[in-house]
CSV table of N, CA, C and O in Angstrom, one decimal:
chain,number,residue,atom,x,y,z
A,1,UNK,N,-0.1,-15.1,-3.0
A,1,UNK,CA,-1.3,-14.5,-3.7
A,1,UNK,C,-2.3,-14.0,-2.5
A,1,UNK,O,-2.4,-14.9,-1.8
A,2,UNK,N,-2.8,-12.9,-2.8
A,2,UNK,CA,-3.8,-12.5,-1.7
A,2,UNK,C,-5.1,-13.1,-1.8
A,2,UNK,O,-5.7,-13.3,-2.9
A,3,UNK,N,-5.6,-13.8,-1.0
A,3,UNK,CA,-7.0,-14.7,-1.3
A,3,UNK,C,-8.0,-13.8,-0.7
A,3,UNK,O,-9.1,-14.2,-1.0
A,4,UNK,N,-7.8,-13.2,0.8
A,4,UNK,CA,-9.1,-12.3,1.3
A,4,UNK,C,-8.9,-11.0,1.8
A,4,UNK,O,-7.1,-11.1,2.3
A,5,UNK,N,-9.2,-10.1,1.7
A,5,UNK,CA,-8.8,-8.8,2.4
A,5,UNK,C,-9.9,-8.6,3.4
A,5,UNK,O,-11.1,-8.0,3.0
A,6,UNK,N,-9.6,-8.8,4.7
A,6,UNK,CA,-10.4,-8.3,5.6
A,6,UNK,C,-10.7,-6.7,5.8
A,6,UNK,O,-9.5,-5.7,5.8
A,7,UNK,N,-11.7,-6.3,5.8
A,7,UNK,CA,-12.1,-4.6,6.0
A,7,UNK,C,-11.2,-4.3,7.2
A,7,UNK,O,-11.3,-5.2,8.7
A,8,UNK,N,-10.1,-3.2,7.3
A,8,UNK,CA,-9.5,-2.6,8.2
A,8,UNK,C,-8.2,-3.2,8.3
A,8,UNK,O,-7.7,-3.1,9.6
A,9,UNK,N,-7.9,-4.4,7.8
A,9,UNK,CA,-6.8,-4.9,8.0
A,9,UNK,C,-5.7,-4.1,7.4
A,9,UNK,O,-5.7,-3.3,6.4
A,10,UNK,N,-4.5,-4.8,7.8
A,10,UNK,CA,-3.2,-4.1,7.3
A,10,UNK,C,-3.2,-4.2,5.5
A,10,UNK,O,-2.9,-3.2,4.9
A,11,UNK,N,-3.8,-5.3,5.0
A,11,UNK,CA,-3.9,-5.6,3.5
A,11,UNK,C,-5.1,-4.4,3.1
A,11,UNK,O,-4.8,-3.6,2.0
A,12,UNK,N,-6.0,-4.0,3.7
A,12,UNK,CA,-7.0,-3.1,3.3
A,12,UNK,C,-6.6,-1.6,3.2
A,12,UNK,O,-6.7,-1.0,2.5
A,13,UNK,N,-5.8,-1.4,4.5
A,13,UNK,CA,-5.1,-0.1,4.7
A,13,UNK,C,-4.0,0.0,3.5
A,13,UNK,O,-3.9,0.8,3.1
A,14,UNK,N,-3.6,-0.9,3.2
A,14,UNK,CA,-2.6,-0.8,2.0
A,14,UNK,C,-2.9,-0.7,0.4
A,14,UNK,O,-2.4,-0.3,-0.4
A,15,UNK,N,-4.1,-0.8,0.4
A,15,UNK,CA,-4.8,-0.8,-0.8
A,15,UNK,C,-4.9,-2.3,-1.7
A,15,UNK,O,-4.7,-2.4,-3.1
A,16,UNK,N,-4.3,-3.4,-0.8
A,16,UNK,CA,-4.2,-4.6,-1.7
A,16,UNK,C,-5.7,-5.5,-1.9
A,16,UNK,O,-6.6,-4.8,-1.2
A,17,UNK,N,-5.8,-6.1,-3.2
A,17,UNK,CA,-6.8,-6.6,-3.3
A,17,UNK,C,-6.8,-8.0,-3.9
A,17,UNK,O,-5.6,-8.9,-4.0
A,18,UNK,N,-7.8,-8.8,-3.5
A,18,UNK,CA,-7.9,-10.5,-3.9
A,18,UNK,C,-7.1,-10.5,-5.2
A,18,UNK,O,-7.5,-10.1,-6.4
A,19,UNK,N,-6.2,-11.5,-5.1
A,19,UNK,CA,-5.9,-11.9,-6.3
A,19,UNK,C,-4.2,-11.0,-6.6
A,19,UNK,O,-3.4,-11.8,-7.5
A,20,UNK,N,-3.9,-10.3,-5.9
A,20,UNK,CA,-2.5,-9.6,-5.8
A,20,UNK,C,-1.5,-10.6,-5.8
A,20,UNK,O,-1.9,-11.5,-4.6
A,21,UNK,N,-0.5,-10.5,-6.2
A,21,UNK,CA,0.9,-11.5,-6.0
A,21,UNK,C,2.3,-10.7,-5.5
A,21,UNK,O,2.4,-10.1,-6.2
A,22,UNK,N,2.3,-10.5,-4.0
A,22,UNK,CA,3.0,-10.0,-3.2
A,22,UNK,C,4.5,-10.4,-3.7
A,22,UNK,O,4.8,-11.3,-3.5
A,23,UNK,N,5.4,-9.7,-4.5
A,23,UNK,CA,6.6,-10.0,-5.0
A,23,UNK,C,7.8,-9.6,-4.0
A,23,UNK,O,8.6,-10.5,-3.7
A,24,UNK,N,7.4,-8.7,-3.2
A,24,UNK,CA,8.6,-8.2,-2.3
A,24,UNK,C,7.7,-7.2,-1.3
A,24,UNK,O,7.4,-6.6,-1.5
A,25,UNK,N,8.8,-7.4,0.0
A,25,UNK,CA,8.3,-6.4,0.8
A,25,UNK,C,9.4,-5.7,1.4
A,25,UNK,O,10.7,-6.3,1.9
A,26,UNK,N,9.4,-4.1,1.4
A,26,UNK,CA,10.7,-3.2,1.9
A,26,UNK,C,11.9,-3.8,1.1
A,26,UNK,O,13.2,-3.7,1.5
A,27,UNK,N,11.9,-4.4,-0.1
A,27,UNK,CA,12.9,-4.8,-1.0
A,27,UNK,C,13.4,-6.4,-0.7
A,27,UNK,O,14.3,-7.1,-1.4
A,28,UNK,N,12.9,-7.0,0.1
A,28,UNK,CA,13.3,-8.1,0.2
A,28,UNK,C,12.1,-9.3,-0.4
A,28,UNK,O,11.0,-9.0,-0.3
A,29,UNK,N,12.3,-10.5,-1.2
A,29,UNK,CA,11.9,-11.2,-1.8
A,29,UNK,C,11.0,-11.9,-1.1
A,29,UNK,O,11.0,-12.4,0.1
A,30,UNK,N,9.7,-12.1,-1.5
A,30,UNK,CA,8.6,-12.9,-0.6
A,30,UNK,C,8.6,-14.2,-1.5
A,30,UNK,O,8.4,-14.2,-2.7
A,31,UNK,N,8.8,-15.2,-1.0
A,31,UNK,CA,8.8,-16.7,-1.4
A,31,UNK,C,7.9,-17.7,-1.1
A,31,UNK,O,7.6,-18.8,-1.5
A,32,UNK,N,7.0,-17.5,-0.1
A,32,UNK,CA,6.1,-18.0,0.3
A,32,UNK,C,5.1,-17.4,1.3
A,32,UNK,O,5.3,-16.4,1.9
A,33,UNK,N,3.8,-17.8,1.4
A,33,UNK,CA,2.9,-16.9,2.4
A,33,UNK,C,3.0,-16.9,3.9
A,33,UNK,O,3.2,-15.8,4.5
A,34,UNK,N,3.9,-18.0,4.3
A,34,UNK,CA,4.4,-18.0,5.4
A,34,UNK,C,5.4,-17.2,5.6
A,34,UNK,O,5.7,-16.4,6.8
A,35,UNK,N,6.2,-17.2,4.7
A,35,UNK,CA,7.5,-16.1,4.7
A,35,UNK,C,7.1,-14.3,5.0
A,35,UNK,O,7.5,-13.9,5.7
A,36,UNK,N,6.1,-14.3,4.2
A,36,UNK,CA,5.3,-13.0,4.2
A,36,UNK,C,4.8,-12.6,5.4
A,36,UNK,O,5.1,-11.5,6.1
A,37,UNK,N,4.2,-13.6,6.2
A,37,UNK,CA,3.5,-13.3,7.6
A,37,UNK,C,5.0,-13.1,8.2
A,37,UNK,O,4.5,-12.2,9.4
A,38,UNK,N,5.9,-13.9,8.5
A,38,UNK,CA,7.1,-13.8,9.1
A,38,UNK,C,8.0,-12.4,9.0
A,38,UNK,O,8.0,-11.4,10.0
A,39,UNK,N,7.8,-11.8,8.1
A,39,UNK,CA,8.4,-10.5,7.3
A,39,UNK,C,7.7,-9.7,8.0
A,39,UNK,O,8.2,-8.7,8.7
A,40,UNK,N,6.6,-9.5,8.0
A,40,UNK,CA,5.5,-8.3,8.7
A,40,UNK,C,5.5,-8.0,10.2
A,40,UNK,O,5.5,-7.6,10.8
A,41,UNK,N,5.4,-9.7,10.7
A,41,UNK,CA,5.7,-9.7,12.1
A,41,UNK,C,7.0,-9.3,12.5
A,41,UNK,O,7.1,-8.4,13.3
A,42,UNK,N,8.1,-9.3,11.7
A,42,UNK,CA,9.4,-8.8,12.0
A,42,UNK,C,9.3,-7.3,11.8
A,42,UNK,O,10.1,-6.6,12.6
A,43,UNK,N,8.7,-6.6,10.8
A,43,UNK,CA,8.7,-5.3,10.5
A,43,UNK,C,7.8,-4.7,12.1
A,43,UNK,O,8.3,-3.4,12.5
A,44,UNK,N,6.7,-5.1,12.5
A,44,UNK,CA,5.8,-4.8,13.2
A,44,UNK,C,6.8,-4.6,14.7
A,44,UNK,O,7.2,-3.5,15.5
A,45,UNK,N,7.7,-5.7,15.0
A,45,UNK,CA,8.6,-6.0,16.2
A,45,UNK,C,9.6,-5.2,16.4
A,45,UNK,O,9.8,-4.5,17.1
A,46,UNK,N,10.3,-4.7,15.0
A,46,UNK,CA,11.3,-3.5,14.8
A,46,UNK,C,11.1,-2.3,15.0
A,46,UNK,O,11.8,-1.7,14.6
A,47,UNK,N,9.9,-2.3,15.1
A,47,UNK,CA,9.3,-0.5,15.3
A,47,UNK,C,9.3,0.0,13.9
A,47,UNK,O,9.5,1.3,13.7
A,48,UNK,N,9.2,-0.9,12.6
A,48,UNK,CA,8.9,0.1,11.2
A,48,UNK,C,7.9,1.1,11.1
A,48,UNK,O,6.9,0.8,11.8
A,49,UNK,N,8.2,2.2,10.6
A,49,UNK,CA,7.1,3.2,10.4
A,49,UNK,C,6.4,3.3,9.2
A,49,UNK,O,5.2,3.6,9.0
A,50,UNK,N,6.9,2.1,8.1
A,50,UNK,CA,6.5,2.3,6.7
A,50,UNK,C,6.8,0.9,6.3
A,50,UNK,O,7.8,0.4,6.6
A,51,UNK,N,5.7,0.1,5.2
A,51,UNK,CA,5.7,-0.9,4.4
A,51,UNK,C,5.7,-0.6,3.1
A,51,UNK,O,5.1,0.0,2.9
A,52,UNK,N,6.6,-1.2,2.3
A,52,UNK,CA,6.5,-0.8,0.9
A,52,UNK,C,6.3,-2.3,0.2
A,52,UNK,O,7.3,-3.4,0.7
A,53,UNK,N,5.4,-2.5,-0.6
A,53,UNK,CA,4.9,-3.7,-1.0
A,53,UNK,C,5.2,-3.5,-2.6
A,53,UNK,O,4.9,-2.3,-3.2
A,54,UNK,N,6.0,-4.3,-3.3
A,54,UNK,CA,5.9,-4.6,-4.9
A,54,UNK,C,5.3,-5.8,-5.0
A,54,UNK,O,5.4,-7.1,-4.4
A,55,UNK,N,4.2,-5.4,-6.2
A,55,UNK,CA,3.1,-6.7,-6.1
A,55,UNK,C,2.9,-6.5,-7.7
A,55,UNK,O,3.0,-5.5,-8.6
A,56,UNK,N,2.3,-7.7,-8.1
A,56,UNK,CA,1.5,-7.9,-9.5
A,56,UNK,C,0.3,-8.0,-9.4
A,56,UNK,O,-0.5,-8.9,-8.7
A,57,UNK,N,-0.7,-7.0,-10.4
A,57,UNK,CA,-2.0,-7.2,-10.2
A,57,UNK,C,-2.6,-7.2,-11.5
A,57,UNK,O,-2.0,-6.2,-12.1
A,58,UNK,N,-3.1,-8.1,-12.2
A,58,UNK,CA,-3.5,-8.3,-13.5
A,58,UNK,C,-2.4,-8.0,-14.6
A,58,UNK,O,-2.7,-7.3,-15.5
A,59,UNK,N,-1.4,-8.6,-13.9
A,59,UNK,CA,-0.1,-8.3,-15.0
A,59,UNK,C,0.5,-7.2,-15.0
A,59,UNK,O,1.4,-6.9,-16.0
A,60,UNK,N,0.2,-6.3,-14.3
A,60,UNK,CA,0.8,-5.1,-14.2
A,60,UNK,C,1.6,-5.0,-12.7
A,60,UNK,O,0.9,-5.4,-11.6
A,61,UNK,N,3.0,-4.5,-12.6
A,61,UNK,CA,3.5,-4.4,-11.6
A,61,UNK,C,3.2,-3.0,-11.1
A,61,UNK,O,3.4,-2.3,-11.5
A,62,UNK,N,2.7,-3.2,-9.7
A,62,UNK,CA,2.7,-1.9,-8.6
A,62,UNK,C,3.3,-1.9,-7.6
A,62,UNK,O,4.1,-2.8,-7.3
A,63,UNK,N,3.5,-0.8,-7.2
A,63,UNK,CA,3.9,-0.5,-5.8
A,63,UNK,C,3.0,0.2,-5.0
A,63,UNK,O,2.3,1.1,-5.1
A,64,UNK,N,3.0,-0.2,-3.8
A,64,UNK,CA,2.1,0.1,-2.6
A,64,UNK,C,2.8,0.3,-1.3
A,64,UNK,O,3.8,-0.2,-1.0
A,65,UNK,N,2.6,1.5,-0.6
A,65,UNK,CA,3.2,1.9,0.8
A,65,UNK,C,2.3,2.0,1.9
A,65,UNK,O,1.2,2.6,1.7
A,66,UNK,N,2.8,1.8,2.8
A,66,UNK,CA,1.7,2.0,3.8
A,66,UNK,C,2.5,2.6,5.0
A,66,UNK,O,3.8,1.9,5.5
A,67,UNK,N,1.9,3.7,5.6
A,67,UNK,CA,2.7,4.3,6.9
A,67,UNK,C,1.9,3.7,7.9
A,67,UNK,O,0.7,3.6,8.1
A,68,UNK,N,2.6,3.1,9.0
A,68,UNK,CA,2.3,2.4,10.1
A,68,UNK,C,2.0,3.3,11.1
A,68,UNK,O,2.9,4.2,11.6
A,69,UNK,N,0.6,3.5,11.5
A,69,UNK,CA,0.2,3.9,12.6
A,69,UNK,C,0.2,3.3,14.3
A,69,UNK,O,0.1,2.4,14.5
A,70,UNK,N,1.5,3.8,14.8
A,70,UNK,CA,1.7,2.8,16.1
A,70,UNK,C,0.5,3.1,17.2
A,70,UNK,O,0.5,2.4,18.1
A,71,UNK,N,-0.7,3.9,17.1
A,71,UNK,CA,-1.4,3.6,18.1
A,71,UNK,C,-2.5,2.6,17.4
A,71,UNK,O,-3.4,2.4,18.2
A,72,UNK,N,-2.5,2.2,16.4
A,72,UNK,CA,-3.2,1.2,15.5
A,72,UNK,C,-3.1,-0.1,16.4
A,72,UNK,O,-2.0,-0.7,16.6
A,73,UNK,N,-4.4,-0.7,16.1
A,73,UNK,CA,-4.0,-2.1,16.9
A,73,UNK,C,-4.4,-3.2,16.1
A,73,UNK,O,-5.7,-3.1,15.2
């Protein structure tokens, strides 16, 4: 569950909101916050150009996509 969204962060750029429950990233199930952090780090390390999120917001299943900017830090 997203607890906080920092302005300008990956979560903010993706359109995530406080309270969102991230179910999967690029089709891989998320089972813990630490797992999500490892998944995102791995994607960035492997040079992913986009990230697909499946999430639940207010009992509704949503999909969010983020195109990664390799120049962004």
